[in-house]
XYZ file of C-alpha atoms in Angstrom:
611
model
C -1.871 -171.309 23.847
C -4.253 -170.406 21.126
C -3.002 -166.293 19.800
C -5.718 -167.084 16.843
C -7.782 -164.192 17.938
C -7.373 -160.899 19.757
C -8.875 -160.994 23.280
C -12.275 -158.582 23.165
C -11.797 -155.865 25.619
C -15.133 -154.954 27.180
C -15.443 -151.996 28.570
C -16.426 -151.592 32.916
C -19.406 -149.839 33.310
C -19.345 -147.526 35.876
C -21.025 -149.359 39.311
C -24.511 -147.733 39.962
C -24.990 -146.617 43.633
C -28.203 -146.586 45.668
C -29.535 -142.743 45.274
C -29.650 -140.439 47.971
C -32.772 -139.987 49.361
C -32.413 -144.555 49.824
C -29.079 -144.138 51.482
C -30.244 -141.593 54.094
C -32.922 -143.628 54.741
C -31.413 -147.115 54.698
C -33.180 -148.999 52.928
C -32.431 -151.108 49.839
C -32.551 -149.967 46.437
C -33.251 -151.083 43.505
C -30.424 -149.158 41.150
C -32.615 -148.482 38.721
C -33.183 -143.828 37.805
C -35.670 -142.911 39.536
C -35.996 -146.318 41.560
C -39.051 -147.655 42.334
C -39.227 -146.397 45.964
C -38.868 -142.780 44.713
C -40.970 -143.029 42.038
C -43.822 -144.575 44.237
C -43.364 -141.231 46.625
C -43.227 -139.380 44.235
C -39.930 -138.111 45.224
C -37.496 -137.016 42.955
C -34.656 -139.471 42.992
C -31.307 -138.055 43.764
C -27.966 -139.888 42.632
C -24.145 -139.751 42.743
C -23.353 -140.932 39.856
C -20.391 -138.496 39.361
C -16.764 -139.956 38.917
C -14.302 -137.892 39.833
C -10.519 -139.249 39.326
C -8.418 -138.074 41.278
C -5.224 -138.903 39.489
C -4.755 -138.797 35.658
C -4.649 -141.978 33.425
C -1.686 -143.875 32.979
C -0.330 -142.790 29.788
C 2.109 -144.809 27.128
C 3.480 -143.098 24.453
C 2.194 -145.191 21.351
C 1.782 -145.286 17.778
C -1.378 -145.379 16.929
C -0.501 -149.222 15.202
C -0.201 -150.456 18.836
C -2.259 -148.360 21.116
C -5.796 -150.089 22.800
C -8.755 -148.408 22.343
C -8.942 -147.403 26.209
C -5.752 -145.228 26.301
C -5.362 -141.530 25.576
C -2.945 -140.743 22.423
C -0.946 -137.695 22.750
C 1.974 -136.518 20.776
C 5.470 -136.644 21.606
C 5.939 -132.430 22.351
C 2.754 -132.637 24.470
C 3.051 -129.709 26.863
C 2.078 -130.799 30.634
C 0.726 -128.269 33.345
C 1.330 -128.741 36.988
C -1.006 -127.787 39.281
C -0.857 -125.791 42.470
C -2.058 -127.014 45.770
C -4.860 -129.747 45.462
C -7.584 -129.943 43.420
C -11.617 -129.503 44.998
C -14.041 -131.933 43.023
C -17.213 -130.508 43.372
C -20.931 -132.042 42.804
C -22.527 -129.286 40.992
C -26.107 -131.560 40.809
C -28.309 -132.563 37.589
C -26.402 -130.529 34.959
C -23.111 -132.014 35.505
C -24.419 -135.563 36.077
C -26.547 -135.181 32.849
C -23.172 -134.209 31.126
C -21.392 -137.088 32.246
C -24.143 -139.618 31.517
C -24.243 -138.137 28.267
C -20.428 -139.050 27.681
C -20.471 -142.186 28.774
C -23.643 -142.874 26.599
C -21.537 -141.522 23.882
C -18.240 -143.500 24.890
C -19.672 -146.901 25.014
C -22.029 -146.652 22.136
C -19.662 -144.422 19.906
C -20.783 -141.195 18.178
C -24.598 -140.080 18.655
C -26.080 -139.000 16.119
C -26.240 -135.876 14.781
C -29.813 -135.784 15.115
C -29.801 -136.614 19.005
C -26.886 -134.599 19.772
C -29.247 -131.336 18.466
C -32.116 -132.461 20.788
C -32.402 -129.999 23.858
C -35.267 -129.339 25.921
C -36.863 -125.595 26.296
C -35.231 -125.446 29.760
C -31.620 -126.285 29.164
C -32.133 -123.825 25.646
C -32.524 -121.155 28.377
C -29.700 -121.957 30.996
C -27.131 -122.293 28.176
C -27.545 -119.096 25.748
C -30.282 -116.724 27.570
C -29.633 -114.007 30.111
C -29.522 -114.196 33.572
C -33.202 -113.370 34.449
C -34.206 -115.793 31.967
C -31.708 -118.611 33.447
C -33.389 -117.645 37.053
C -37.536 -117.923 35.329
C -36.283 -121.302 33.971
C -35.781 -122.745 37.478
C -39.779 -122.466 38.030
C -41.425 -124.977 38.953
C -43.968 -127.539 36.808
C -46.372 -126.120 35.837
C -47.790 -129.672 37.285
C -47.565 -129.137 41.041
C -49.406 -126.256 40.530
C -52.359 -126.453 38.166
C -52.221 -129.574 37.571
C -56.033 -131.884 37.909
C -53.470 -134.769 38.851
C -53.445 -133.669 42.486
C -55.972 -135.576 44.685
C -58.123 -133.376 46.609
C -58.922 -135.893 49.365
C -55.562 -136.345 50.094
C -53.506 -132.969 50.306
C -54.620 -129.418 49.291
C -54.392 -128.615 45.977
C -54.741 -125.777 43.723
C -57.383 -126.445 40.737
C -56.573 -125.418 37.141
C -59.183 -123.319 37.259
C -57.640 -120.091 36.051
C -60.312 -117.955 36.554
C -59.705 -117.759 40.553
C -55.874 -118.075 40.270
C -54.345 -114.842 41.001
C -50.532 -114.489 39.429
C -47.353 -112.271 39.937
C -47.353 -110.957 36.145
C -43.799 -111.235 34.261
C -43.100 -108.393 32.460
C -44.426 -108.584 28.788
C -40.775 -109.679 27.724
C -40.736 -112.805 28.812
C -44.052 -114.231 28.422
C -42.734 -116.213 26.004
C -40.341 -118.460 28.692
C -40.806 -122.006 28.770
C -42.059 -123.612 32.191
C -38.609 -125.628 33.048
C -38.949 -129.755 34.397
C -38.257 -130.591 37.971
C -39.950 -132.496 40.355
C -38.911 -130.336 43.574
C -41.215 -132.525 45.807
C -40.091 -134.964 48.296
C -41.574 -137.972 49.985
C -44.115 -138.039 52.405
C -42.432 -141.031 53.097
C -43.398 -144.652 54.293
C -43.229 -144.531 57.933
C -46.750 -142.516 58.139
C -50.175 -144.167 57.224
C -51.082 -141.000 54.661
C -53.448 -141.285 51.956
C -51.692 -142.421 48.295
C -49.397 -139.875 46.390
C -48.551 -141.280 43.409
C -51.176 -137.954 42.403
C -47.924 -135.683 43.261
C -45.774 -136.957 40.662
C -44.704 -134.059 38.365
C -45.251 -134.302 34.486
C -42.442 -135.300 32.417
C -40.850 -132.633 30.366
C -42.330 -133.580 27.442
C -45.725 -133.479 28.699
C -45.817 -130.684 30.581
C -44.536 -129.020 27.207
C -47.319 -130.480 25.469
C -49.608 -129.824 28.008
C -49.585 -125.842 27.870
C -49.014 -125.676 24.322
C -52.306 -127.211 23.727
C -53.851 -124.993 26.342
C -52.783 -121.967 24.464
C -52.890 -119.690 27.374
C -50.610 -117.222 28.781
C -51.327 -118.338 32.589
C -50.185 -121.621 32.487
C -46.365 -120.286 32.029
C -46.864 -118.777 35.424
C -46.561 -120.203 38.875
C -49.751 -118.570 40.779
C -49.135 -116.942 43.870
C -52.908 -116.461 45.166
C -55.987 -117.924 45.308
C -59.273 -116.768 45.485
C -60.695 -119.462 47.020
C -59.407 -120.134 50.302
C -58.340 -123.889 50.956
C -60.065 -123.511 54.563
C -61.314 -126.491 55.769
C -58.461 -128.358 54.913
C -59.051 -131.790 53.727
C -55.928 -133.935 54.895
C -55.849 -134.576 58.726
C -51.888 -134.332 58.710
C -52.162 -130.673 57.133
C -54.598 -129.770 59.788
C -52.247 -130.700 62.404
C -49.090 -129.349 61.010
C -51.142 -125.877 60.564
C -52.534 -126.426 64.427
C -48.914 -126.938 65.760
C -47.323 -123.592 63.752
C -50.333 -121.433 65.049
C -49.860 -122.899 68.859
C -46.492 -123.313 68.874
C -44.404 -122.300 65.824
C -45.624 -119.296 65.270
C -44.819 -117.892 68.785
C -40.970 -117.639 68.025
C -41.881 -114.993 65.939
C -44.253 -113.169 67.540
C -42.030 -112.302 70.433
C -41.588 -108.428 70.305
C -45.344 -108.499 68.534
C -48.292 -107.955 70.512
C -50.499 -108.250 67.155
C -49.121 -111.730 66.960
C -48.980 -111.661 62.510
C -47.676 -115.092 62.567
C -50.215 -116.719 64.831
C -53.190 -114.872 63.314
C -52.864 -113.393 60.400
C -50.174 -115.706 58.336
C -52.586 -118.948 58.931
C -55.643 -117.352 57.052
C -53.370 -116.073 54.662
C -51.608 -118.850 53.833
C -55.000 -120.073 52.944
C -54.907 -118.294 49.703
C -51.400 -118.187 49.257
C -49.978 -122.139 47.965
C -46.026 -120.844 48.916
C -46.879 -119.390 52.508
C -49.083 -122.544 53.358
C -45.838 -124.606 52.017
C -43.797 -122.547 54.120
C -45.863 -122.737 57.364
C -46.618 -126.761 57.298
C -43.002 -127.363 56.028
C -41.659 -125.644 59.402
C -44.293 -127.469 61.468
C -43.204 -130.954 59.849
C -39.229 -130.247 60.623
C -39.722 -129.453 64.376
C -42.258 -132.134 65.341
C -39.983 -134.553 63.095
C -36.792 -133.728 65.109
C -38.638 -133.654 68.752
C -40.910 -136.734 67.933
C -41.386 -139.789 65.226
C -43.040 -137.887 62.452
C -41.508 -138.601 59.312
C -38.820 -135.706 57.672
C -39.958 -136.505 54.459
C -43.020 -134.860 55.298
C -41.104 -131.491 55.890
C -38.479 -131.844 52.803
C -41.522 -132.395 50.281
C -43.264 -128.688 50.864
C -39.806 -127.278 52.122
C -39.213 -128.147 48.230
C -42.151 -127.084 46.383
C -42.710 -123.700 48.769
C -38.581 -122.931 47.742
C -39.276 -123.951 43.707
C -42.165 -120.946 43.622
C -40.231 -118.490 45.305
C -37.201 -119.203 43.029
C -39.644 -118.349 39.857
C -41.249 -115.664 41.618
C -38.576 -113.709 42.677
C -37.544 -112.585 39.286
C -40.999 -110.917 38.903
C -41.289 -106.977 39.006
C -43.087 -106.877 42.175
C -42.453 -109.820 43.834
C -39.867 -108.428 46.785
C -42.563 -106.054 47.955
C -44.873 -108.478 48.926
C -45.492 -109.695 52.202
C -47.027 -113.182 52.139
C -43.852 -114.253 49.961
C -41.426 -112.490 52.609
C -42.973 -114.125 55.492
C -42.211 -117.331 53.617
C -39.006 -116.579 53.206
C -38.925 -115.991 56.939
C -39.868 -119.325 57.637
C -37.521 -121.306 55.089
C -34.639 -118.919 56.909
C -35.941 -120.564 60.262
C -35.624 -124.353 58.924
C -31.907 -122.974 57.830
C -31.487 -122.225 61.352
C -32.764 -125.286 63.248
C -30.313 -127.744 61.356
C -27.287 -125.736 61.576
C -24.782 -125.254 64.420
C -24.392 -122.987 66.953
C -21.256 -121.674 66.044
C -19.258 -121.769 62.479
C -20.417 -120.558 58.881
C -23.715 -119.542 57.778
C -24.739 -121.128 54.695
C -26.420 -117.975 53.612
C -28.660 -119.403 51.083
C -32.242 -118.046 52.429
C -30.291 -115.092 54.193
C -29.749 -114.011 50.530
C -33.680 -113.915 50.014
C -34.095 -112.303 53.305
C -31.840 -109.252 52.577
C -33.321 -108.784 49.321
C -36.678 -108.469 50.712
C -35.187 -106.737 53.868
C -33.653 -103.829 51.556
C -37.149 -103.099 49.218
C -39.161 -103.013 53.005
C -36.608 -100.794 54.177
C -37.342 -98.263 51.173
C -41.061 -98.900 50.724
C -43.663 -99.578 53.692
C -46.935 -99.578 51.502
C -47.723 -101.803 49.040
C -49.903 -102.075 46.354
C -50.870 -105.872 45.599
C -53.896 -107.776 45.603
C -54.854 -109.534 48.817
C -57.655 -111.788 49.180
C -61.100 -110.708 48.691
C -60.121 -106.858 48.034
C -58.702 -105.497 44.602
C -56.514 -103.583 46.656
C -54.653 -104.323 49.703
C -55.611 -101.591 52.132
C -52.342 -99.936 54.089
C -53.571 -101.770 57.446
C -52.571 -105.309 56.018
C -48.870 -104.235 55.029
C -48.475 -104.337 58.903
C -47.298 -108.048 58.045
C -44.612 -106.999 55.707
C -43.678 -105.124 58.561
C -43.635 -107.725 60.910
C -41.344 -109.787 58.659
C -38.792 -107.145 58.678
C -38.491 -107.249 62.044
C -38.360 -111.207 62.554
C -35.430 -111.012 59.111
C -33.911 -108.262 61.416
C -34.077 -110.773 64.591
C -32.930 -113.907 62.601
C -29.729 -111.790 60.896
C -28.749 -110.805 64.320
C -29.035 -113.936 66.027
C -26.773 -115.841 62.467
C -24.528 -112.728 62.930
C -23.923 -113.440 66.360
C -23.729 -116.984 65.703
C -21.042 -116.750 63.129
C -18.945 -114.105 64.622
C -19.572 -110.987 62.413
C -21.408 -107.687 62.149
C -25.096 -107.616 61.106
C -25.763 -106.186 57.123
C -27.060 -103.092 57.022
C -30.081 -103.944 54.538
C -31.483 -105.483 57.827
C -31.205 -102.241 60.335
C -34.505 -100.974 61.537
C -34.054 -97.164 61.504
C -37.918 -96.312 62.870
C -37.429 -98.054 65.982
C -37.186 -95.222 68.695
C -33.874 -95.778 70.504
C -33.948 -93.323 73.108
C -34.333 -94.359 76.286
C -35.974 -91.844 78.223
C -39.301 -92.080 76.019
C -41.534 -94.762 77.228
C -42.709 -97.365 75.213
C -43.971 -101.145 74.704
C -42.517 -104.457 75.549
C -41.875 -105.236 72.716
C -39.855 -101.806 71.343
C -37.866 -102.084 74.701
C -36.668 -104.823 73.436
C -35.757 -104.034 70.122
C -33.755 -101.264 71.079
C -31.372 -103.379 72.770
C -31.190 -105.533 69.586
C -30.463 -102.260 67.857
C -27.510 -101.928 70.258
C -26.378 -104.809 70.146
C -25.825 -104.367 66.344
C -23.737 -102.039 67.307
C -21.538 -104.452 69.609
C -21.217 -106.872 66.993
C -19.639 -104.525 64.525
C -17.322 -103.529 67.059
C -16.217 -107.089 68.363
C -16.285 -108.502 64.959
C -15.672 -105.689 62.418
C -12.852 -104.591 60.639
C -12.577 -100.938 60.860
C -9.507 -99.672 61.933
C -9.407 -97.967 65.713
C -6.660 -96.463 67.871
C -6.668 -98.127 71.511
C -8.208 -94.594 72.766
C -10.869 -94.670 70.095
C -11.418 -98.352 71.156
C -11.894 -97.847 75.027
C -14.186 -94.962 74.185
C -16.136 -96.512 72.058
C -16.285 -99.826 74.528
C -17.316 -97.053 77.211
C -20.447 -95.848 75.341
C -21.450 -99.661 74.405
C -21.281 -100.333 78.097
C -23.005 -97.386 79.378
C -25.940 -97.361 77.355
C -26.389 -101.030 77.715
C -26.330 -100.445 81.701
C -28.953 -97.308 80.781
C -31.232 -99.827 78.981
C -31.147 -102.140 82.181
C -31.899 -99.825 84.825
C -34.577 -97.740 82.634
C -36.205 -101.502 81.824
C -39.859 -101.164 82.119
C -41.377 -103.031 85.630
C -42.850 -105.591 83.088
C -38.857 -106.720 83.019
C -38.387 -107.985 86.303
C -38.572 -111.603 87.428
C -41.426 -112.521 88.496
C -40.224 -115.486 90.616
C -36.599 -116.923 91.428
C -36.921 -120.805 91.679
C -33.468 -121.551 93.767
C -35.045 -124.632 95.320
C -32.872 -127.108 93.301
C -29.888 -129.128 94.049
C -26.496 -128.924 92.593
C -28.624 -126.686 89.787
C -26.430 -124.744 87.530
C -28.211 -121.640 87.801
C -32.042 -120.443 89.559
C -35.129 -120.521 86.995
C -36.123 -116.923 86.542
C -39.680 -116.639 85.361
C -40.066 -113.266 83.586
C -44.167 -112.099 82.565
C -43.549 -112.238 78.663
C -41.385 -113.548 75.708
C -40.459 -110.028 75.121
C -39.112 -109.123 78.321
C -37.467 -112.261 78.380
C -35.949 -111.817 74.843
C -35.000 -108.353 75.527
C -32.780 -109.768 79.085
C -31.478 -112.652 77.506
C -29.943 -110.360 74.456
C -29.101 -107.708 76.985
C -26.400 -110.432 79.179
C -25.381 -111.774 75.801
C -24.477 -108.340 74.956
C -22.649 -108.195 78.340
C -20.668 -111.029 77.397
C -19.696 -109.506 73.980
C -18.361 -106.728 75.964
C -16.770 -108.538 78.654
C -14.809 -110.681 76.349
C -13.727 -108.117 74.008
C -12.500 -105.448 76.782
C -10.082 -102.895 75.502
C -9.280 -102.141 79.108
C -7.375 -105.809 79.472
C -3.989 -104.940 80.657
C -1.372 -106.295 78.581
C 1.382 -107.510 81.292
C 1.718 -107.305 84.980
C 0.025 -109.248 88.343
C -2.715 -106.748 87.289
C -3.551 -108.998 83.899
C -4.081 -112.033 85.936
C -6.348 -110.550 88.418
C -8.544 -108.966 85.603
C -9.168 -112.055 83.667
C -9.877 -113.807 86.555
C -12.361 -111.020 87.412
C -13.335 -111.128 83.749
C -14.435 -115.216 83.775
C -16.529 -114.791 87.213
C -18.288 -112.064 85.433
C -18.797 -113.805 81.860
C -19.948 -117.011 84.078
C -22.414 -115.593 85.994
C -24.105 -113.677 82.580
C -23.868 -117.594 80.964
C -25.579 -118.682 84.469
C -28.073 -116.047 84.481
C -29.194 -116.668 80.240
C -30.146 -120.147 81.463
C -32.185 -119.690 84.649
C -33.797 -117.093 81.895
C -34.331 -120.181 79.691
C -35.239 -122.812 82.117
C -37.833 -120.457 84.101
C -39.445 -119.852 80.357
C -39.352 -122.975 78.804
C -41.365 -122.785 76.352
C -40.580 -120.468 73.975
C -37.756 -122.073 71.796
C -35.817 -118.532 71.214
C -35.158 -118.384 74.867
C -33.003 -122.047 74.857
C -31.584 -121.065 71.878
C -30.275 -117.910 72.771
C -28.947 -119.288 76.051
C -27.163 -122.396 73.903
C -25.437 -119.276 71.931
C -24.020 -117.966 75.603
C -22.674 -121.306 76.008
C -21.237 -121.557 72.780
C -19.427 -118.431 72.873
C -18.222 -118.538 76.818
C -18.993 -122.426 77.954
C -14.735 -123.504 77.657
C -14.662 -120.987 80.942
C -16.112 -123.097 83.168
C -13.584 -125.710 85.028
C -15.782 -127.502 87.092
C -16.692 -131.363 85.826
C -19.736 -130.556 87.726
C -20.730 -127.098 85.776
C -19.891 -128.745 82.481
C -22.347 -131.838 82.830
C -25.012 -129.156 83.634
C -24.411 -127.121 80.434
C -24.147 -130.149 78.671
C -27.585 -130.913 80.083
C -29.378 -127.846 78.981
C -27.972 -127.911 75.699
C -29.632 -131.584 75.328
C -32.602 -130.380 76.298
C -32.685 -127.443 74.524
C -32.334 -129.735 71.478
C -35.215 -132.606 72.953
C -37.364 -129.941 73.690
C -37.718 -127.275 70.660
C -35.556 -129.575 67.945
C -32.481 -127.009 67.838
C -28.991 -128.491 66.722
C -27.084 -128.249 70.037
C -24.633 -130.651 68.533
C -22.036 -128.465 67.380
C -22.000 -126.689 70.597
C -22.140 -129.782 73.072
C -18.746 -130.859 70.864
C -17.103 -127.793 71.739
C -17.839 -127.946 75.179
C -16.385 -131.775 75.327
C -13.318 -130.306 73.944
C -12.960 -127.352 75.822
């Protein structure tokens, strides 16, 4: 054999993977960043191309006369660290994958130069050396999706660059000077839908969008705008008009429950017609429920989930941003798609929950507000009944996560006006909310952590019971069923029609309180014939609450709280029941609870196969 010549070592790229958004679809493609498919939705294309190895190199002591260009050189004395427990890789998203593609660039083709190595953009300027606000106002969104002419009018709303009608959250003086960050933050309306084209939709490159407000010279175009004064009424794209159709008729009654103004049937809609991030908001939850109940495409939903989150990021580091309304009922609505995709039961991922209590706390403080609201300079104190209304949907959505995940409810989301005593008469709708109120206060003491002595317990479980039984006997007529449906066979449980979501909402939370209670009884002897016959006394009772929240549900069926809260009833008590029988029917309702209103049941129909 021929040792003439030393054998060229080429270096093994790393294998390029299909990106995300291609993968969750399945369907081919074509490796190239962005691929074509993405790049004709105008998606932005998501990748893995992270390698994480999980086990160090091989290493060989070597002279430097003998080592390959592919293996590490230490020194004799190196020092070594072991490591405790194992180690969590983590995909931290663009940042980290630019850094890695930027070593490997500089691996295979040696050292950069010094010239490219000092090219950064604006944006990453910011996230590396300025403060914190700063790092948040260069998350903003292009200035593109925006303002910019290359949206097509006939084909989705858009928002001209007219300045002149564009109404803006102000920075403070300080930081006029930011640079609009890149990002695409839109998703694909996808292919499975006949829509009109979107290639329109793309964002701006970096460079261009750079470019692009440095030659307009103006301070606006640095800001996302949060108003219009032009309302986009009529809309122009058919799918809008139904996705706005289907959140006033059906969407918007989950939270209008305890409201007899109805805010997010009537007065969100025209609204959102000056405001781009509420009418995001609004057609992004209509897209996510008809997507999971029927064909219509997801994409749809992720591509204003996307945009509506991107302007609430840059808005929110803005002076007066958390006391306005129109951006807190959109963060009501992202905290609803948060809840429709997650289980039952578990952790709360807590990421629009964080925008909620910020929002929550400056409502709590303030109840007027002084911002501009279309077609008046001023917004009179009669339209901050929205904010309002908000506050008490974040205070409905914390307890139900709260519940959900097994802890108490934050504070920043108490409502302290609401009238809790029960010998005043009062609405539906406050009825209700008082026995949400309470059952704050059950939750803190079933799943807090301050200390009690068994006497302090029982006493405490004592006045939790006894006002609960106050609210129920007290209940306004308006609260009892107005028919019992019991002609069924081998049903789990009658249908109990009740005259409004209210009353029904108010019952449902008042025998998931009762199981709280029930389950979380002091009283329980510890030892003795006496323990058996009490828990046995204990499941009948917890059963027949479980029972009752679905014949609640199932005589109401269509308001998607009502399923939801029954699911949680079965989450919490369904391992009591024995009977195969009893456990197909809850198995039942949670499918259709899931078919019907496009709730996760999943986690919670798992549990109940294991239990």
């Amino acid at each position: 054999m021929s040792s003439s010549g030393s054998r060229k070592v080429s270096k093994t790229r790393r294998s390029q993977k299909s990106c995300t958004n291609c993968r969750l679809r399945h369907v081919k493609c074509d490796n190239t960043r962005p691929c074509n498919r993405c790049a004709r939705n105008g998606v932005e294309c998501l990748s893995e191309w992270i390698r994480f190895k999980h086990q160090p190199p091989k290493i060989r002591l070597s002279t430097a006369a003998n080592a390959t260009s592919n293996e590490y050189k230490f020194s004799e004395d190196q020092t070594w660290c072991s490591l405790d427990g194992d180690l969590e890789f983590v995909d931290e998203g663009k940042n980290l994958q630019s850094i890695y593609q930027t070593e490997d660039a500089a691996d295979e083709g040696g050292e950069s130069s010094q010239e490219d190595s000092e090219q950064i953009t604006p944006s990453q300027d910011i996230g590396h050396h300025g403060t914190p606000d700063q790092q948040l106002n260069s998350l903003t969104l292009d200035t593109g999706t925006y303002l910019s002419s290359y949206h097509d009018s006939t084909s989705e709303t858009s928002w001209p660059m007219d300045l002149s009608n564009t109404r803006l959250l102000e920075r403070p003086s300080s930081r006029q000077h930011d640079s609009p960050a890149s990002g695409s933050g839109v998703h694909s309306l996808g292919d499975a839908l006949t829509l009109p084209p979107i290639d329109s939709f793309s964002p701006l490159p970096t460079q261009e969008v750079g470019a692009h407000c440095a030659e307009a010279n103006h301070a606006a175009f640095t800001e996302i705008p949060v108003y219009r004064d032009i309302s986009v009424w009529p809309l122009k794209d058919p799918i809008e008009a139904k996705l706005m159709r289907y959140f006033i008729e059906k969407i918007a009654r989950r939270f209008d429950l305890c409201d007899p103004e109805r805010h997010f049937a009537l007065v969100v809609p025209w609204r959102a017609a000056f405001c781009p991030p509420l009418l995001d908001a609004a057609l992004s939850l209509s897209a996510r429920c008809l997507s999971r109940t029927t064909d219509f495409d997801s994409y749809i939903s992720n591509r204003y989930y996307q945009r509506c989150l991107n302007a609430l990021i840059s808005t929110l580091g803005i002076a007066d941003a958390l006391k306005n309304q129109d951006l807190f009922a959109a963060v009501v609505l992202l905290r609803t798609l948060e809840e429709i995709d997650g289980p039952l039961s578990g952790a709360d991922s807590q990421s629009h929950l964080l925008g909620g209590h910020l929002f929550a706390s400056a409502s709590a403080s303030e109840h007027s507000s002084i911002l501009w609201s279309p077609g008046v300079l001023r917004e009179p104190d009669s339209l901050t009944s929205l904010r309002r209304a908000a506050l008490r949907v974040a205070f409905r959505q914390e307890v139900y996560m709260a519940f959900a995940c097994r802890r108490p409810v934050l504070p920043a989301f108490y409502l302290p006006e609401i009238d809790r005593c029960l010998d005043n008469p009062t609405d539906d709708g406050t009825w209700t909310n008082r026995i949400l109120l309470h059952l704050v206060d059950t939750l803190k003491f079933c799943f807090g952590d301050e200390p009690m002595r068994p006497d302090q317990a029982m006493e405490k479980h004592n006045d939790l019971l006894k006002y609960a039984e106050e609210w129920y006997v007290k209940k306004p007529p308006s609260f009892n069923a107005l028919f019992l449906d019991e002609n069924t066979d081998r049903k789990i449980a009658p249908d109990i029609w009740i005259l409004s979501d209210a009353a029904a909402t108010g019952l449902l939370n008042y025998h998931l309180l009762r199981i709280l209670l029930l389950s979380f009884d002091p009283h329980t002897p510890r030892v003795g014939p006496s323990r058996a016959r009490f828990l046995k006394q204990q499941d009948r009772e917890i059963k027949e609450e479980v029972k009752t929240c679905i014949g609640l549900a199932e005589g109401n069926p269509e308001c998607a709280p009502h399923f939801v809260l029954a699911s949680l009833g079965i989450a919490l008590a369904g391992d009591r029941f024995e009977e195969r029988w009893e456990k197909d029917e809850l198995m039942k309702f949670l499918k259709r609870a899931e078919s019907l209103h496009g709730w996760s049941t999943l986690a919670a129909q798992r549990h109940l196969a294991e239990a």
